[in-house]
Coordinates of C-alpha atoms in Angstrom, one line a residue:
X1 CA 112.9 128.9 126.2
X2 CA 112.6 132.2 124.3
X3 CA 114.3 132.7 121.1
X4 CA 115.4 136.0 120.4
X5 CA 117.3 136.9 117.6
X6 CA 119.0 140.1 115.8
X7 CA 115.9 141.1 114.6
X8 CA 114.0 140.8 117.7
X9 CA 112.3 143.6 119.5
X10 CA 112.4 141.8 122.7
X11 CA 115.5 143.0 124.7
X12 CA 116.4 140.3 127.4
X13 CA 116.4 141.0 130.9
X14 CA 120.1 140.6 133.2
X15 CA 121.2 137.3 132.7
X16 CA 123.9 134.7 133.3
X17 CA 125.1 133.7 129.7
X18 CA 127.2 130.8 127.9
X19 CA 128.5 131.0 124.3
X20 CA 129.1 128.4 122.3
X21 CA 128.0 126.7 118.9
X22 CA 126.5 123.7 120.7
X23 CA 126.5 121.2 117.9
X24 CA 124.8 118.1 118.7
X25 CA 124.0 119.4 122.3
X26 CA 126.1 116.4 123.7
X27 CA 126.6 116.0 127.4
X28 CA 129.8 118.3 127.0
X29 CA 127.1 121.2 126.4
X30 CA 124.3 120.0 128.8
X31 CA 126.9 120.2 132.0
X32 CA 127.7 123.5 130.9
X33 CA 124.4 124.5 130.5
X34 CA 123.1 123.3 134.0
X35 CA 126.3 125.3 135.6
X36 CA 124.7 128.2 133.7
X37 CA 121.6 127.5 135.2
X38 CA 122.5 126.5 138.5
X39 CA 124.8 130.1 138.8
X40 CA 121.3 131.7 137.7
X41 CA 119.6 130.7 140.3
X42 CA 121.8 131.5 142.6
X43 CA 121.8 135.1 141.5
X44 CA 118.2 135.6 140.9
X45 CA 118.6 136.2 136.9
X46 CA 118.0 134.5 133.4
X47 CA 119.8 131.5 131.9
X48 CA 121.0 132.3 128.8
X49 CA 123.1 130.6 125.5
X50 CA 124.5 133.0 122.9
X51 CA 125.0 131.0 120.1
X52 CA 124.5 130.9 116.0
X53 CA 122.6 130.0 113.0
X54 CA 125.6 129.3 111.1
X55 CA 128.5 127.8 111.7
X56 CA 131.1 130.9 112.0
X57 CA 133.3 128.9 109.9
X58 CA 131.0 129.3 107.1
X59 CA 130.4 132.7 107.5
X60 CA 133.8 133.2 106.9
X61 CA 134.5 130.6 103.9
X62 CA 131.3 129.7 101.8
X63 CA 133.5 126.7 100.5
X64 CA 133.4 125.2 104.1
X65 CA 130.9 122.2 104.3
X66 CA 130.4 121.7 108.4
X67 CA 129.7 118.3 108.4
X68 CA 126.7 119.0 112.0
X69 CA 125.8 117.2 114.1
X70 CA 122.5 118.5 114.1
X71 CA 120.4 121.0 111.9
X72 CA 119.8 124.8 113.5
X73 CA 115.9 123.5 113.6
X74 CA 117.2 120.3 115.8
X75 CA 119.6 121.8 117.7
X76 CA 117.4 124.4 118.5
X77 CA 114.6 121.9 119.8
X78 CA 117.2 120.3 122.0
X79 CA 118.3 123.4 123.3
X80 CA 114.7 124.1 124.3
X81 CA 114.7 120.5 126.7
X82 CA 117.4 121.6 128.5
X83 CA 115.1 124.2 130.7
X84 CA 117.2 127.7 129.9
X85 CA 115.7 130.4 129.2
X86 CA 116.7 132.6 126.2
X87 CA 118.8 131.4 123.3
X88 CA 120.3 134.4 122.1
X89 CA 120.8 133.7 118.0
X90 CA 123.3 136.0 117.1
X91 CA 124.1 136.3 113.4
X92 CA 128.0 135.8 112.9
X93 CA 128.8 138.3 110.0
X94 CA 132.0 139.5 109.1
X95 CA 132.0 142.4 111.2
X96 CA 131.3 140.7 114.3
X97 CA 133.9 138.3 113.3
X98 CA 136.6 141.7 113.0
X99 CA 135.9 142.5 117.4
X100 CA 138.2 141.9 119.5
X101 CA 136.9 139.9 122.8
X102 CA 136.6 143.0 124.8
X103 CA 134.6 144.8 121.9
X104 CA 132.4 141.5 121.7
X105 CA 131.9 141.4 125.2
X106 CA 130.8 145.6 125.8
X107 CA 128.9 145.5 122.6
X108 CA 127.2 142.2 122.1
X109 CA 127.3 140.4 125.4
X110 CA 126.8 143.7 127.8
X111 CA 124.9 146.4 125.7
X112 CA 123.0 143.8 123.7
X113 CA 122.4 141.3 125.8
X114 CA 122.8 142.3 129.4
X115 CA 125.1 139.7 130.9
X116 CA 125.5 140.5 134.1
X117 CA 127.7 136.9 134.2
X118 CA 129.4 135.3 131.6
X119 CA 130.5 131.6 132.2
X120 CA 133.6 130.1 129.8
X121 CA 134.0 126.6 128.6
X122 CA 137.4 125.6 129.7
X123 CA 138.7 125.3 126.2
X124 CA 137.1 128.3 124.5
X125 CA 138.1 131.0 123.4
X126 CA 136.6 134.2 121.5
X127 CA 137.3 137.4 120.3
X128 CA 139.4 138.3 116.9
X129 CA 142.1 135.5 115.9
X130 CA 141.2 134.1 119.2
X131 CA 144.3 135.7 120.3
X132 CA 142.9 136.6 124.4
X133 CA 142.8 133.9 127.2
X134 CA 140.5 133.5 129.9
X135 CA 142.6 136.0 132.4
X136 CA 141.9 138.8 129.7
X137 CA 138.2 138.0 130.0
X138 CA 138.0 138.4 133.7
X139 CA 140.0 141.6 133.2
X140 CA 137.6 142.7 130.6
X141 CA 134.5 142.0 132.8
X142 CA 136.0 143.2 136.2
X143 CA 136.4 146.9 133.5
X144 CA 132.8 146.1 132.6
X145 CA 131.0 145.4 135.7
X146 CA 131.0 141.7 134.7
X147 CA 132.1 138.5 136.5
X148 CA 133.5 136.2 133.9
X149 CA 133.1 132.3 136.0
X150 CA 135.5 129.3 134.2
X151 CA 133.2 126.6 134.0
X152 CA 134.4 122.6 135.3
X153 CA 135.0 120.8 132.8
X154 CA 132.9 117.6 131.6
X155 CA 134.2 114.4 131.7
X156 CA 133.1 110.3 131.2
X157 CA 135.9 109.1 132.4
X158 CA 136.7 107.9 128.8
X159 CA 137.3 110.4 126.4
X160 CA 137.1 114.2 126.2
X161 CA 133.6 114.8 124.7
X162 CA 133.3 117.0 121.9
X163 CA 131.7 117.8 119.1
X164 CA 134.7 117.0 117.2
X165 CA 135.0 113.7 118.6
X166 CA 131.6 112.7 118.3
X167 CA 131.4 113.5 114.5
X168 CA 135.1 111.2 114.4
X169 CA 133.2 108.5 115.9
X170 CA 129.7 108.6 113.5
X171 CA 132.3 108.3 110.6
X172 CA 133.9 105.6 112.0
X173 CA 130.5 103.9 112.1
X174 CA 130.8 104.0 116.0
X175 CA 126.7 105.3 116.8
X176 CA 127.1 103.5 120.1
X177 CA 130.0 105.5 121.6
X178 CA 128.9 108.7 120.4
X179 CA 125.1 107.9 121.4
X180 CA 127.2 108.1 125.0
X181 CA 128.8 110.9 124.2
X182 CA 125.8 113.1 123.4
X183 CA 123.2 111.5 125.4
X184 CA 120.9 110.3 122.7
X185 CA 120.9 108.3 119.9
X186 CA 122.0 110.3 116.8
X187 CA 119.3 110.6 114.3
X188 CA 119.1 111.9 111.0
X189 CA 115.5 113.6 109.9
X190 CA 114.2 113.3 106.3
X191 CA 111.5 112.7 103.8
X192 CA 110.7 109.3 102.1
X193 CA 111.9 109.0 98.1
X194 CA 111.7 106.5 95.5
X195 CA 114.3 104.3 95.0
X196 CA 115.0 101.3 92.6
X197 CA 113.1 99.0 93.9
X198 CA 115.1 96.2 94.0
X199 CA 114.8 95.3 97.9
X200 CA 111.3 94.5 97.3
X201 CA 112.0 92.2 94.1
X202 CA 114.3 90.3 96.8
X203 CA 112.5 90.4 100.1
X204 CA 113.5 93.1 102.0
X205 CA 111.6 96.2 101.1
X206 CA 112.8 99.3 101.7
X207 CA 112.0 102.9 102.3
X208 CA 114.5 105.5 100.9
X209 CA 115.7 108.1 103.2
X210 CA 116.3 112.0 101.5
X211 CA 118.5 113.9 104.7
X212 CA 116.4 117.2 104.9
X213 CA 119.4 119.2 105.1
X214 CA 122.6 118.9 102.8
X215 CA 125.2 119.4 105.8
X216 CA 124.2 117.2 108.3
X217 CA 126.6 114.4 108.8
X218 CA 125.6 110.8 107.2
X219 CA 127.4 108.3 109.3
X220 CA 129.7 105.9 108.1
X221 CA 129.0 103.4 105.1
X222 CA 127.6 100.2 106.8
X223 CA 124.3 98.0 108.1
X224 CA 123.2 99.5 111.5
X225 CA 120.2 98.5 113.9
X226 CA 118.2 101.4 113.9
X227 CA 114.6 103.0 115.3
X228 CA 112.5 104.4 112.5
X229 CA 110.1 107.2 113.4
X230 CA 107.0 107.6 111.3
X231 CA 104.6 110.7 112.9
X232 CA 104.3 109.1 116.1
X233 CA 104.5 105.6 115.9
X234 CA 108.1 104.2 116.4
X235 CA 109.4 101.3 114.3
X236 CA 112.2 99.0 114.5
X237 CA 114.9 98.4 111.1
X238 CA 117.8 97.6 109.6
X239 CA 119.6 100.5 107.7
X240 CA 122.3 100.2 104.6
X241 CA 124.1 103.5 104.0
X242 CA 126.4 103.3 101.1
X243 CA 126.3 102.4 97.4
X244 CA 124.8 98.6 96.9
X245 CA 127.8 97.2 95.4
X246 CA 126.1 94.2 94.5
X247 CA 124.0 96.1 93.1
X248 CA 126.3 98.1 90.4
X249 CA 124.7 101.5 91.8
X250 CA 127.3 103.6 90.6
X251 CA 128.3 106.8 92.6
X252 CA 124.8 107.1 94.2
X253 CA 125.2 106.7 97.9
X254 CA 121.9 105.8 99.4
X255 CA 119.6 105.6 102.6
X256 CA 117.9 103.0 102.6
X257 CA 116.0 101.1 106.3
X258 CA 113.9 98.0 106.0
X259 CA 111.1 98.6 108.5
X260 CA 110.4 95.0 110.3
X261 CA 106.5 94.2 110.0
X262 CA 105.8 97.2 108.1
X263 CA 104.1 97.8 104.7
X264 CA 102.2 100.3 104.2
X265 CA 102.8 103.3 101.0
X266 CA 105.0 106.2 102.8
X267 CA 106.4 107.8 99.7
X268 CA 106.7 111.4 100.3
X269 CA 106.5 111.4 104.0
X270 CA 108.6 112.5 107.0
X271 CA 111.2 110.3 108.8
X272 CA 113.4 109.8 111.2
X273 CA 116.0 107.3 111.5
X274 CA 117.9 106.8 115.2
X275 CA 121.1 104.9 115.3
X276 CA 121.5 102.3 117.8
X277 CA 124.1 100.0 116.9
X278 CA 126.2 99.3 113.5
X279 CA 126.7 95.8 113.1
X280 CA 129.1 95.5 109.9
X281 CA 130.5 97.4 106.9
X282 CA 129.2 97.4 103.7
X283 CA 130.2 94.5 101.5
X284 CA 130.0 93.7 98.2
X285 CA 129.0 89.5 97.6
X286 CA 129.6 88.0 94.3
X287 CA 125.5 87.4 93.7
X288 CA 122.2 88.5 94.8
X289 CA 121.6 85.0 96.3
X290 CA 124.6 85.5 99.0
X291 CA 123.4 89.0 99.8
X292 CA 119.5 88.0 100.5
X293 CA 121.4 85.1 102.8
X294 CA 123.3 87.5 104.2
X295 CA 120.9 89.8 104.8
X296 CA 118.3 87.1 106.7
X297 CA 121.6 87.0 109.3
X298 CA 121.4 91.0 109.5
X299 CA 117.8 90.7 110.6
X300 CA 118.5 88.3 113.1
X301 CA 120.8 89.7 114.5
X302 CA 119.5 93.2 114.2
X303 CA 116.4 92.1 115.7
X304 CA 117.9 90.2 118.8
X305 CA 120.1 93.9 119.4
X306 CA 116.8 95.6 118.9
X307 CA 115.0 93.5 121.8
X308 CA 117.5 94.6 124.8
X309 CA 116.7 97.8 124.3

């Protein structure tokens, strides 16, 4: 996949295009990609995915905290695996934010980008105050020598999958349904910190997580049966997000995994956590005695979930 972004030499060549944010990159996204792709082929041109750094919202309100799904850096990387190829990073400012969709689409998509095709999500929509439908799309391209496709829409036979939905369901505490609904397990990338060393006064050391970047979404306070990534050796844990009420730790909401049959000094290094399964909220326990008994049931039971997998 080639990356090209606004300040890019590299002018693509004609293409068949998709916009969209693509938080996550859930399953939502990947059907839409591979109809990109498969209406590409068809035609004899380039794939393509116009999409953005930042969130649009953000451009417009610096207040506005996204809550994503997955950093530019990840999503970017996940893009890549699904086999199109150009992402097209387009730098939402204010004044592309003030074009109507028939300005957008001569200016950006046609003159910029050369879409020869230009395939719509069934629910989006684009263009100042989002105030034109799909029909004024396909009139727009029919002016501009572009066919505008509506893509099928994607569904599990459960739920509409969204990115919306998906970040509902990880602050819920629900990794398992939105692991369906994005087609991974959601993960959270970071460095290794010191911490208060408690869980190794009572048995269960722990490694500290630090999220790499501020707006990606922390799932919901609880005890969850997780992978733990470490360069390239994969690990198997249990994982406390929230704030050790037994513990009196105050407003400090931690990250904290104990890595089964692991000790080794990994202060300072990179890694990831992958959700599999939360198994119960975070409780407080009226001494350190009945948390260490509670926590020998989380192991068990975090390590018999761990074995299916």
């Amino acid at each position: 996949m080639q990356i090209i972004n606004d300040t890019s030499a590299m002018i693509p060549e004609p293409c068949v295009a998709t916009i969209g944010f693509f938080d996550g990159v859930h399953t939502g996204h990947r059907y839409l990609i591979q109809q990109v792709k498969e209406i590409a082929a068809a035609k004899g041109l380039r794939s393509a995915l116009v999409t953005f750094p930042v969130h649009p919202r953000k451009v417009m309100n610096a207040t506005y905290h996204p809550e994503l799904l997955t950093t530019p850096e990840e999503k970017i990387n996940l893009l890549a695996g699904t086999g199109v190829d150009y992402c097209l990073m387009l730098d939402f400012t204010p004044d592309i934010s003030r074009l109507t969709a028939k300005e957008f689409m001569t200016q950006v998509l046609k003159e910029r980008y050369q879409v020869r095709y230009l395939v719509i999500g069934y629910d989006h929509r684009f263009g100042h105050n989002r105030s034109e439908d799909f029909d004024d799309y396909v009139r727009y391209g029919q002016e501009l020598g572009m066919e505008v496709i509506l893509a099928q829409a994607y569904s599990n036979n459960e739920m509409t999958v969204s990115s919306s939905a998906i970040r509902h369901l990880l602050l819920e505490g629900d990794v398992s349904e939105a692991a369906n609904c994005l087609g991974y397990h959601f993960f959270l990338n970071g460095t290794v910190v010191n911490g208060y060393h408690v869980g190794r006064k009572i048995g269960f050391p722990t490694a500290n997580l630090c999220v790499n970047d501020s707006e990606k979404l922390v799932p919901a306070d609880g005890v969850y049966a997780v992978n733990v990534f470490l360069g390239e050796a994969k690990h198997t844990g249990m994982l406390s997000i929230g704030y050790r009420p037994t513990l009196n730790n105050g407003l400090d909401r931690s990250i904290e995994v104990h890595i089964f049959h692991f000790d080794a000094d990994i202060y300072d290094q990179p890694m990831r956590i992958s959700f599999i399964r939360r198994t119960r909220p975070e409780l407080k326990f009226d001494s350190i005695e009945e948390l260490i008994e509670q926590l020998h049931k989380d192991e068990a039971e975090i390590t018999a979930i761990l074995s299916l997998q």
